[in-house]
XYZ file of C-alpha atoms in Angstrom:
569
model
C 45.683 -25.870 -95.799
C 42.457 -25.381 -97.408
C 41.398 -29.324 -97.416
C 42.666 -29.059 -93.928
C 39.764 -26.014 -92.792
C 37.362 -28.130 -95.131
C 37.985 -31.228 -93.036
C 37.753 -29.742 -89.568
C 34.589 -27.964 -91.121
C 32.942 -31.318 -92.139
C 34.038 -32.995 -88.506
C 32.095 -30.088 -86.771
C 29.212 -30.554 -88.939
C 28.847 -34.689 -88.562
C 29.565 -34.138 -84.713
C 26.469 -32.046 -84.030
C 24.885 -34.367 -86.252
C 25.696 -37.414 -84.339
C 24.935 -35.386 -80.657
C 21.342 -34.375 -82.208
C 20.770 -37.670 -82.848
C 21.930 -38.774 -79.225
C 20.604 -36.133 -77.484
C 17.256 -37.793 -75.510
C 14.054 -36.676 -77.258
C 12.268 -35.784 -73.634
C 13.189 -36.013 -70.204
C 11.915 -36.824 -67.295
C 12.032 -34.720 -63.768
C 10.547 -35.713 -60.360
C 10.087 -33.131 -57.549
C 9.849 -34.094 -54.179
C 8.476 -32.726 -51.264
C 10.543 -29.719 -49.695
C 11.506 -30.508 -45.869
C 9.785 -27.629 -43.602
C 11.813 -25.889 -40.780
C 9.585 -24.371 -39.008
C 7.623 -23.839 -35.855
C 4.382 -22.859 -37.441
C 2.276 -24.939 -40.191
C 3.736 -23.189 -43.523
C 2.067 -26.473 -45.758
C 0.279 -23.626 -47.672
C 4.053 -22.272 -48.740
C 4.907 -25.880 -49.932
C 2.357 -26.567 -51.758
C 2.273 -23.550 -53.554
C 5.398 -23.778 -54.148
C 6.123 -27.513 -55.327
C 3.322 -27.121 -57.529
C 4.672 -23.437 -59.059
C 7.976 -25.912 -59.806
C 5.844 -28.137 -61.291
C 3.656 -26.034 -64.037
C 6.612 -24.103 -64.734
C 9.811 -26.547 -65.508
C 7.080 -29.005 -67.464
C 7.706 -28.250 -71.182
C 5.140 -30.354 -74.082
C 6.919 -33.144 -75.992
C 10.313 -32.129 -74.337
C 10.315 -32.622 -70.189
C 7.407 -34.579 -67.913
C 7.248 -33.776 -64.445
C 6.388 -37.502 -62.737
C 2.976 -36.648 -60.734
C 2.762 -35.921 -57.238
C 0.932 -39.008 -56.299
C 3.537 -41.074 -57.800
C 6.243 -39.309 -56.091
C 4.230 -39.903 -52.851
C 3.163 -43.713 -53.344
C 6.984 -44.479 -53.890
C 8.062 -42.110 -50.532
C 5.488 -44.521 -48.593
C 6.655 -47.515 -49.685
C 10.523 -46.675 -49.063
C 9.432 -45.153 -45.715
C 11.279 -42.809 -45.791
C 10.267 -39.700 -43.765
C 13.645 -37.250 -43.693
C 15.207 -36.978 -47.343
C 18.677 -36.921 -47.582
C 21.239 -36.969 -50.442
C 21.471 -40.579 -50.671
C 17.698 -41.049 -50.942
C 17.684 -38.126 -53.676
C 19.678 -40.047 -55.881
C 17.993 -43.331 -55.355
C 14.370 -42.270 -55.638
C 15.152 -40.440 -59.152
C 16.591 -43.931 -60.078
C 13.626 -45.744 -59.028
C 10.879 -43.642 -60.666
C 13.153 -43.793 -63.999
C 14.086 -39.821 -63.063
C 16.938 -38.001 -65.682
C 16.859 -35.027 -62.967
C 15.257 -34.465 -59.007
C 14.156 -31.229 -57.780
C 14.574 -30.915 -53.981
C 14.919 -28.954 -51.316
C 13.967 -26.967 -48.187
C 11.955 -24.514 -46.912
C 12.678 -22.393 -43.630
C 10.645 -20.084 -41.437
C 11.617 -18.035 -38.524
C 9.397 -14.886 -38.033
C 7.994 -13.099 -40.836
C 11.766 -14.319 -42.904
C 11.261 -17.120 -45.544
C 14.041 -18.609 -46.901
C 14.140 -21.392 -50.151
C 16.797 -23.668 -51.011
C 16.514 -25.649 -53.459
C 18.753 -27.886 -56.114
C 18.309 -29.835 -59.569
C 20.374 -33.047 -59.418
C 21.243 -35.086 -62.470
C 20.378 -38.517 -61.332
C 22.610 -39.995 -63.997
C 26.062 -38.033 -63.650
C 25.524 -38.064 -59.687
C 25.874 -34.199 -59.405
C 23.890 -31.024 -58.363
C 23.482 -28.630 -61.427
C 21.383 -25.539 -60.346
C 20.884 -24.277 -57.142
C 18.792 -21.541 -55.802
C 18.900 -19.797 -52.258
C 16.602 -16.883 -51.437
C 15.714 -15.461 -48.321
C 13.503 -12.388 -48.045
C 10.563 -10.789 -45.724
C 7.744 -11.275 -47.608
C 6.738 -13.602 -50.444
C 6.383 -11.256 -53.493
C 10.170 -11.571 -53.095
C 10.196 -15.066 -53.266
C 8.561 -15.829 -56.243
C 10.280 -14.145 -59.229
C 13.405 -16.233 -57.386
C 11.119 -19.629 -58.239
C 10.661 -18.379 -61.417
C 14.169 -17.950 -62.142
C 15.039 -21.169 -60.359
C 12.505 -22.660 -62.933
C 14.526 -20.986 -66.077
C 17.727 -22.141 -65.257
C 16.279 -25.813 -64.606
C 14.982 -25.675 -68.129
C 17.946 -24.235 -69.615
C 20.203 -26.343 -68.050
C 18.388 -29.673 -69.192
C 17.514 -28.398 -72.471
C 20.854 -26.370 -73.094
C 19.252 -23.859 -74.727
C 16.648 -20.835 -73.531
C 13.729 -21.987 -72.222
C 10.526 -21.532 -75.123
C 8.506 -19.740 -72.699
C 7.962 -19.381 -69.106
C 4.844 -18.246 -67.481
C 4.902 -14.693 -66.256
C 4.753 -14.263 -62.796
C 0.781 -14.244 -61.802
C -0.579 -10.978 -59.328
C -2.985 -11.966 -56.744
C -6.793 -12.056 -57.613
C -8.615 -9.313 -56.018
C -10.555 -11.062 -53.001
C -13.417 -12.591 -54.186
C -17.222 -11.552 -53.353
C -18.615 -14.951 -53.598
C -17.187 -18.503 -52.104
C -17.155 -19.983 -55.465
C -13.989 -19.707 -57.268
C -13.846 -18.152 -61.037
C -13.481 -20.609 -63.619
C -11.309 -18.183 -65.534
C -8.573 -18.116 -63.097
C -5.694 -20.311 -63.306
C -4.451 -23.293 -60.880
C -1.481 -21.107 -60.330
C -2.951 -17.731 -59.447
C -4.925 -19.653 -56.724
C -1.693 -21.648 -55.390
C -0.194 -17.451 -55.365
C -3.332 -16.184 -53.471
C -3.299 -18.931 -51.648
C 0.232 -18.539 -50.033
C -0.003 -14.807 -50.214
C -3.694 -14.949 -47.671
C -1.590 -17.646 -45.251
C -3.336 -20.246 -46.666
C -6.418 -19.720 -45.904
C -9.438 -21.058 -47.116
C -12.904 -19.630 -47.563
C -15.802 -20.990 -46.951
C -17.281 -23.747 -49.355
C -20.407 -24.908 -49.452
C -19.389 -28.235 -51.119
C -22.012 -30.404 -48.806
C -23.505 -28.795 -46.338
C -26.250 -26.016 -47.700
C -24.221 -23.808 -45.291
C -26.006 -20.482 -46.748
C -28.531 -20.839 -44.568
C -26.942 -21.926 -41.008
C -27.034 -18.590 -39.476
C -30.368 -17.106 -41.017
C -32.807 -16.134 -38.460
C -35.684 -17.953 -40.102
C -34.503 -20.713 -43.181
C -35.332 -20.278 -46.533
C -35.863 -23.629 -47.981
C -37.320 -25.827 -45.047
C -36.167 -28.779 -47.334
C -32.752 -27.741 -47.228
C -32.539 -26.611 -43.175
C -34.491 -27.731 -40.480
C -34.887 -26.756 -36.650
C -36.719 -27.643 -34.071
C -38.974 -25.448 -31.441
C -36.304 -24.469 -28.634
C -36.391 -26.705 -25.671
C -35.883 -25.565 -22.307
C -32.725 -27.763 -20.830
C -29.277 -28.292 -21.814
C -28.735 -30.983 -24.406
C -25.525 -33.447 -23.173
C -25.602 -35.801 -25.417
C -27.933 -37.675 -28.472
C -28.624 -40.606 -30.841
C -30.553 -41.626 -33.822
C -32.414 -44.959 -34.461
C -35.497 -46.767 -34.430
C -36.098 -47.864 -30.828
C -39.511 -48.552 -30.311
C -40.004 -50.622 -33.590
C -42.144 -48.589 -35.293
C -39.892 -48.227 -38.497
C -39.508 -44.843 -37.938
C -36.022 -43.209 -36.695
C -36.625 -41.240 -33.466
C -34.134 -39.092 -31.808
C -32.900 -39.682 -28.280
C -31.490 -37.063 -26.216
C -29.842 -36.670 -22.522
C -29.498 -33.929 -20.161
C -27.992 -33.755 -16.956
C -30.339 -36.849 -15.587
C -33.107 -36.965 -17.721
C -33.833 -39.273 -21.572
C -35.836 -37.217 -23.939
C -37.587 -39.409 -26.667
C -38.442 -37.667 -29.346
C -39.993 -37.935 -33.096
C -39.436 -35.443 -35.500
C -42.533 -33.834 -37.653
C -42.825 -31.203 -40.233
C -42.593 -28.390 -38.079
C -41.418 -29.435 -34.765
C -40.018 -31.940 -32.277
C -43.088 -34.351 -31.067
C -42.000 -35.471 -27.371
C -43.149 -39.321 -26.951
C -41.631 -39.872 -23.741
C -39.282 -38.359 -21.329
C -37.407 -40.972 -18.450
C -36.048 -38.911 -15.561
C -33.494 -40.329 -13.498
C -32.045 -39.455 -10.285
C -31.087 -35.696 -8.894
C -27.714 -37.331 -8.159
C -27.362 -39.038 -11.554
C -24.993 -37.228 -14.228
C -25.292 -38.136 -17.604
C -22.564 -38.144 -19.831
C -23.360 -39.679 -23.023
C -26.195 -41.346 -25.011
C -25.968 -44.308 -28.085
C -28.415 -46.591 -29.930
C -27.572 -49.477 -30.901
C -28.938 -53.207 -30.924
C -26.205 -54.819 -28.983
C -28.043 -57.586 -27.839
C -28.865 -58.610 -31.716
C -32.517 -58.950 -31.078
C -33.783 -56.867 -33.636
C -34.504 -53.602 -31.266
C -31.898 -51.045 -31.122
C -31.316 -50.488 -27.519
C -30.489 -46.704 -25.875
C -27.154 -46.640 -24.282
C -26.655 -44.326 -21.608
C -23.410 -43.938 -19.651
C -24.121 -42.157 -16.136
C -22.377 -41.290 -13.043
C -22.904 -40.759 -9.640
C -20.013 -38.503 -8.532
C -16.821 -40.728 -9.797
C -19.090 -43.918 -9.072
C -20.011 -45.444 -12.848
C -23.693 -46.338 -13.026
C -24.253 -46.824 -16.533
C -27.654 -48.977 -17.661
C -28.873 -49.747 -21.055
C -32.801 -49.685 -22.094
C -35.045 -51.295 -24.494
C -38.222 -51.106 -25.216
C -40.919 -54.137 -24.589
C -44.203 -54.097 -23.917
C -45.197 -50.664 -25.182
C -42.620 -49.223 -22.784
C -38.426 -48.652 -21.650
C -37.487 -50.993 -19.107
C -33.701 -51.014 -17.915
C -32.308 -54.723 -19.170
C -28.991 -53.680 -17.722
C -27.903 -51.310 -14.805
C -24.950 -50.715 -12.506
C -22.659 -50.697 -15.203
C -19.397 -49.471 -13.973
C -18.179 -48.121 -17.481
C -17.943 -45.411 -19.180
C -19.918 -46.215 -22.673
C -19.808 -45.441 -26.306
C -21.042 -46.753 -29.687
C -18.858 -46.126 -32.955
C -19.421 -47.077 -36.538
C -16.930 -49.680 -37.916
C -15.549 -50.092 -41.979
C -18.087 -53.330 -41.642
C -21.009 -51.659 -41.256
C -21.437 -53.362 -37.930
C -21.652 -50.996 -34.637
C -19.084 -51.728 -31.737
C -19.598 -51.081 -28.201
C -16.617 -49.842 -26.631
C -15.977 -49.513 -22.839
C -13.669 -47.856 -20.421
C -13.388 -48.295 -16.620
C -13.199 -45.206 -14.535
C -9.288 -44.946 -14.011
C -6.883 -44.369 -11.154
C -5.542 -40.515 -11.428
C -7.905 -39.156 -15.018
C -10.651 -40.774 -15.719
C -10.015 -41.813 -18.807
C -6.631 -43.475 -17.789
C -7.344 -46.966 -18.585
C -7.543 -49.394 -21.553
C -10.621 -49.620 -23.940
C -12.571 -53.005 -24.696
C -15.236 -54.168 -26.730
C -18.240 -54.545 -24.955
C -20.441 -57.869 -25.878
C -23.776 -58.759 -24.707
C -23.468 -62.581 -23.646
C -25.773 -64.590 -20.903
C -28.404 -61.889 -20.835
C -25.343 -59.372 -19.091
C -23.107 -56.601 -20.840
C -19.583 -57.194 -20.256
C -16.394 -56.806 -21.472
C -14.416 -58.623 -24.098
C -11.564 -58.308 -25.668
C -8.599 -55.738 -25.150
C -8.531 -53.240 -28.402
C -5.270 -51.994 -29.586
C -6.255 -48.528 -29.095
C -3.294 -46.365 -27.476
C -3.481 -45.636 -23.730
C -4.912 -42.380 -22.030
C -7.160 -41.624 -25.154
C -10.998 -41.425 -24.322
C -13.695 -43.500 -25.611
C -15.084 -40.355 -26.315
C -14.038 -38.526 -29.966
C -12.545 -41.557 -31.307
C -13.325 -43.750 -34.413
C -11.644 -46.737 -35.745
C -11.591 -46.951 -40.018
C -9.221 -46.813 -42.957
C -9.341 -43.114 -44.812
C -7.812 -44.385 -47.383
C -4.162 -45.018 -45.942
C -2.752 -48.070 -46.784
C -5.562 -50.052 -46.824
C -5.923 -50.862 -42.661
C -7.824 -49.739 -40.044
C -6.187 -46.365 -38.141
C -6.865 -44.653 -34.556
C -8.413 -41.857 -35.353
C -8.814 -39.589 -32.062
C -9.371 -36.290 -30.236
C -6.623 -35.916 -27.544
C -7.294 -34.374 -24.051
C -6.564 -30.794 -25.684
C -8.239 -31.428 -28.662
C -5.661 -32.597 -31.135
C -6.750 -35.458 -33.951
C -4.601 -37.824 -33.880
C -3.890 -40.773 -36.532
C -2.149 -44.007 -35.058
C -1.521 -47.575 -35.789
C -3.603 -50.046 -33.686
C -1.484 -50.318 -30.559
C -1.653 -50.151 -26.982
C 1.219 -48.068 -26.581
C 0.657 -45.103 -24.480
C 0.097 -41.930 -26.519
C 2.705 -39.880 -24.356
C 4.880 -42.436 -25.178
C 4.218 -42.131 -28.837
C 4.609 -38.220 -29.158
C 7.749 -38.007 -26.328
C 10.490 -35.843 -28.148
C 13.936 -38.131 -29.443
C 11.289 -40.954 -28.853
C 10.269 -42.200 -33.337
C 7.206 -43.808 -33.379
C 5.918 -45.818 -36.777
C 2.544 -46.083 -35.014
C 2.234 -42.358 -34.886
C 0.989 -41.539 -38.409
C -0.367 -37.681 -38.200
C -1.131 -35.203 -35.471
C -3.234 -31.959 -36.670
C -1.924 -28.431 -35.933
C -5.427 -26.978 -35.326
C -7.865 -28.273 -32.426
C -11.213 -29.525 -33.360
C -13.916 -30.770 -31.108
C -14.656 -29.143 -27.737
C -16.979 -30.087 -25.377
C -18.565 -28.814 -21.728
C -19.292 -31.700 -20.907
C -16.725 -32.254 -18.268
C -16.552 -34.380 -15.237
C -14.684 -32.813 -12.502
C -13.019 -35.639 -10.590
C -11.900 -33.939 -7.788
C -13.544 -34.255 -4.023
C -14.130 -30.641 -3.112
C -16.474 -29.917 -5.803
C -17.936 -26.953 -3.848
C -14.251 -24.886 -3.665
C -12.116 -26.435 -6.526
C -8.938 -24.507 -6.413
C -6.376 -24.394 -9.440
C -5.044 -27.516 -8.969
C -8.342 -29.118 -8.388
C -9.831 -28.300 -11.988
C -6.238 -29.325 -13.821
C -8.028 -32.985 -13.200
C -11.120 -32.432 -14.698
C -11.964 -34.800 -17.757
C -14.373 -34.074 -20.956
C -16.266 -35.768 -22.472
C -15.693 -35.060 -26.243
C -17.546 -34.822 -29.664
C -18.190 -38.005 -32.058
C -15.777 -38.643 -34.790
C -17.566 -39.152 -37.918
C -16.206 -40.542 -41.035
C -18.768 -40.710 -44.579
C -17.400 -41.313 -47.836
C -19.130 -37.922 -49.567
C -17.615 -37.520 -52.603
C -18.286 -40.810 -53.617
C -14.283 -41.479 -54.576
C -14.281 -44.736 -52.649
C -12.535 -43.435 -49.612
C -13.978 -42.206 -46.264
C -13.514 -38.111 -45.093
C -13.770 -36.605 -41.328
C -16.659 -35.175 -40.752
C -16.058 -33.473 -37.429
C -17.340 -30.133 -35.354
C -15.088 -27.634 -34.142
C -16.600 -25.756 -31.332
C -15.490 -22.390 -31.002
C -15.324 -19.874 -27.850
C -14.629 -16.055 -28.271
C -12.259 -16.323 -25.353
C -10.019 -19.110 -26.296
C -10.043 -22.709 -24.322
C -7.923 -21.617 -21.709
C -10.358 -22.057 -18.679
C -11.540 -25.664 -17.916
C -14.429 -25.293 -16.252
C -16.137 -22.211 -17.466
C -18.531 -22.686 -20.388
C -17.511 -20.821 -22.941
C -18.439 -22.648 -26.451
C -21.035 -20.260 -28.067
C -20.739 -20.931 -31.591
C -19.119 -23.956 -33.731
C -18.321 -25.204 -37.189
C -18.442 -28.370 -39.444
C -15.281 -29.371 -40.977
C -14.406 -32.531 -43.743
C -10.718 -33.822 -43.938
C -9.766 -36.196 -46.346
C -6.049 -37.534 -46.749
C -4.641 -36.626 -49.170
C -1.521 -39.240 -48.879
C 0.566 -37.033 -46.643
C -1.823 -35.638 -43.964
C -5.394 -35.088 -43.567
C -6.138 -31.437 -45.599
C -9.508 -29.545 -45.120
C -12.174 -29.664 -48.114
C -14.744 -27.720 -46.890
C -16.282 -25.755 -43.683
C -19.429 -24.469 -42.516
C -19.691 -20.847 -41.741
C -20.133 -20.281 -38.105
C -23.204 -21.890 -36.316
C -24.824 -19.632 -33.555
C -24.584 -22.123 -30.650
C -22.940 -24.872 -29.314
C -22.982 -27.924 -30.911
C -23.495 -31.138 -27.803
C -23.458 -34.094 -30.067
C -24.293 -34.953 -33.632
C -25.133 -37.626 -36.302
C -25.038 -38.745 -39.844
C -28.780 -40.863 -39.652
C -31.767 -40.770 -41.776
C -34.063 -38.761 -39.489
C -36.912 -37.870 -42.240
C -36.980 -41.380 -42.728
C -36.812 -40.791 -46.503
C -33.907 -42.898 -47.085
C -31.532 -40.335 -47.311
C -29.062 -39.466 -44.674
C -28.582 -35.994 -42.959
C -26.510 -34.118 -40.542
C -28.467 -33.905 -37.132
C -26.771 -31.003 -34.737
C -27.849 -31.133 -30.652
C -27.327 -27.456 -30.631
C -27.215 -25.474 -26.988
C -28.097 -21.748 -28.103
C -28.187 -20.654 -24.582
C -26.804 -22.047 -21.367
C -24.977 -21.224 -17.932
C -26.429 -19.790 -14.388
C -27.641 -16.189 -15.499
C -29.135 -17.598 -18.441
C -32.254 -20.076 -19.622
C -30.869 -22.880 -20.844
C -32.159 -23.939 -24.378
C -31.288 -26.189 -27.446
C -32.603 -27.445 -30.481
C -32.400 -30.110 -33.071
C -30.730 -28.933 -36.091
C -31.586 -30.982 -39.658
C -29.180 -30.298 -42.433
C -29.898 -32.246 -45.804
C -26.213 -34.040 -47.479
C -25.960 -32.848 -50.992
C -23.530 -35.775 -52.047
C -22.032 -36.684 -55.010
C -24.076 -38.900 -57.215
């Protein structure tokens, strides 16, 4: 009996031996992203939340969470957008996964409720689940935390070494920069604690001194004397071949020409037009490839196009085309090269017809081919480049209620590509906040005297620029856009009601466009804008057409706004 205990004894022994010595040194856990139900934009939640998961179930020399960007390449090139069981399993066996973390996150009202699962990849099963619902998201947190224990225990089989406390909320901050003492995770907390909120950076933009009454570093912020009309629309570029850049300006039918000096705005010519004409925008460009930029101006004479395009010879402008029945607009291209685009008046909205490059051939400016650019956007807030997705060129537009949206090239129509039960691969990303705004309208209705309801449900804008600039130097383009804001909402359409404004830069981040930095609020409405070299010191800057004051009971007056680009070397 007693060799017999001494046998079993020795058996036990050499068995969790042998199962040390097969037991995997580390493994290897991928997390990917949790699906959202939810009405509002709860990204902030995710984030937070995925990347909690992440810190916490990572353990030195003993489990390796794959990286998110790995996670995300793979997701792209399975396109797969809606995650289900099947793909669960099969991405964890394609990125070499032991375990996958997944799950879902839902929101109705103030109620938040996880769910999430570890699956072992190799014995097809779900180990660990967690489900917590609760009102507010100190709740939810210790329940990650725990979810994160019982991942590590269950792939380690023992008690995890350590886990991270749960991390309080920094107190709100005095200052836009953000400690360097406090952790990646107490931001991701604070974070999804403020609604995800960010504060105001000053990453590029010198935004300190937007809304000071009088600047403090004249290098750093410039503004012109105020200027007694309404600013439509402007442009940047050397026009009268002096190797200077000058800026050119619109109002309602007037060109303002103008050269920018130390302390003010030098007017060197203003070109008034006809008390019937209505400008709507201004470009420079030279589109007859003659070595003078030319000044684009698309004008209309009640819904009649009568666009022309100047340049100057002989010490002066002269019109070298007129009668131009399209609506005109100049964007910048991945090539460096500027493209004319143009688009005909259309049958029921204005802007309800195709786009086409506009060429200059036989001394005329016509149009050429048809771009793939999806039907019933506008020329106007749209910009054609790559952002770093995939490599191609995207649509990258401001929608009629001032939506970006990022699309394949196509010619599809854009109702067609965001009708409900209708799945579009063109459609890549649609943003949940508006941006741009303009009062520039055109009100495309015959009783312009007595519009009634109806009447003003047809009137068109004009939009912002689209701006794209590569400012972190990371070898991929951001948005540079405006957002103009109005205390009152943008529920009237012909009312106008943009006082104030802000300057936002997106860059995608693989999954969506997400915001690096904004201004703080501009006092006034920002017209138009441009990314040119206007102190002619080969460095570019942001130039703002800003409207301070405008409307019937009030002066109209605007100003040219230089901010210097602090980007990275």
């Amino acid at each position: 009996m007693q060799k017999t205990f001494r046998y079993i004894f020795c058996l036990i022994i050499f068995m969790l031996a042998v199962g040390s010595l097969w037991a995997k040194d580390t493994y290897t856990v991928t997390i990917l992203p949790f699906t959202i139900n939810s009405a509002e934009n709860i990204d902030y939640i995710k984030q937070g939340i995925e990347e909690m998961l992440a810190s916490r179930i990572s353990v030195p020399n003993k489990i390796n969470v794959i990286n998110k960007n790995i996670v995300t390449d793979e997701l792209k090139k399975s396109k797969i957008k809606g995650i289900t069981e099947t793909d669960v399993y099969n991405l964890g066996k394609k990125l070499n996964s032991d375990y996958v973390v997944w799950g879902s996150i839902t929101k109705i009202g103030s109620s938040i409720s996880i769910d999430g699962k570890l699956v072992d990849v190799l014995n097809n099963k779900a180990d660990v689940g967690i489900f917590s619902q609760s009102k507010t998201l100190d709740d939810v947190i210790p329940k990650i935390n725990d979810f994160s224990e019982r991942v590590i225990q269950n792939i380690l089989g023992t008690t995890p070494p350590s886990v991270a406390p749960s991390v309080s909320a920094p107190a709100p901050a005095t200052s836009p920069q953000v400690p360097s003492a406090l952790s990646r995770e107490s931001q991701l907390i604070a974070k999804m604690r403020t609604g995800g909120k960010k504060g105001t950076l000053t990453s590029v933009i010198n935004s300190e001194f937007i809304n000071a009454a009088e600047p403090i570093n004249r290098k750093e912020f410039w503004m012109s004397q105020k200027i007694a009309t309404e600013f439509k629309g402007m442009a940047i570029g050397d026009v009268n071949n002096d190797g200077i850049n000058e800026i050119v300006a619109i109002d309602k039918n007037s060109v303002y020409i103008y050269k920018k000096a130390d302390k003010e705005l030098v007017l060197l010519q203003k070109i008034k037009g006809n008390s019937y004409n209505n400008y709507v925008a201004v470009d420079v460009a030279d589109i007859n490839r003659n070595g003078t930029p030319e000044i684009i101006v698309t004008s209309l004479n009640d819904a009649l196009l009568d666009s022309f395009v100047m340049e100057f010879k002989d010490s002066k402008y002269v019109k070298i085309a007129s009668d131009i029945r399209w609506f005109l607009r100049v964007i910048d291209t991945p090539s460096g090269i500027p493209l004319l685009l143009g688009q005909e008046y259309g049958m029921g909205k204005p802007f309800d017809s195709p786009i086409y490059e506009m060429v200059w051939r036989d001394g005329k400016l016509i149009a050429d081919q048809k771009m793939k650019i999806p039907f019933g956007l506008s020329i106007y807030g749209l910009i054609i480049d790559n952002l770093g997705i995939d490599g191609s060129e995207k649509i990258i537009a401001l929608d009629d209620l001032d939506y970006i949206y990022i699309t394949e090239k196509t010619t599809k129509s854009l109702g067609r590509l965001t009708s409900i039960g209708f799945t579009s691969d063109e459609l890549i990303w649609k943003s949940d906040d508006v941006y741009g705004g303009s009062n520039n309208y055109l009100e495309n209705v015959e009783n312009k005297a007595n519009p009634t309801d109806i009447d003003k449900e047809n009137y068109a804008y004009a939009n912002l620029r689209i701006l794209t600039m590569d400012t972190n130097k990371d070898g991929k383009k951001e948005i540079i856009i405006v957002k103009n804001l109005s205390s009152s909402g943008r529920i009237f359409k012909k009312l106008k009601l943009f006082t104030s404004s802000e300057i936002y830069n997106l860059e995608w981040d693989g999954m969506g466009m997400t915001e690096n930095w904004h201004t703080k609020k501009i006092n006034g409405y920002v017209a138009d804008y441009c990314i040119k070299d206007i102190d002619n010191d080969g460095k570019q800057e942001i130039v703002l057409a800003l409207v301070q004051a405008t409307g019937a009971s009030l002066r109209n007056r605007s100003v040219i706004v230089v901010y210097k680009l602090d980007t990275a070397q």
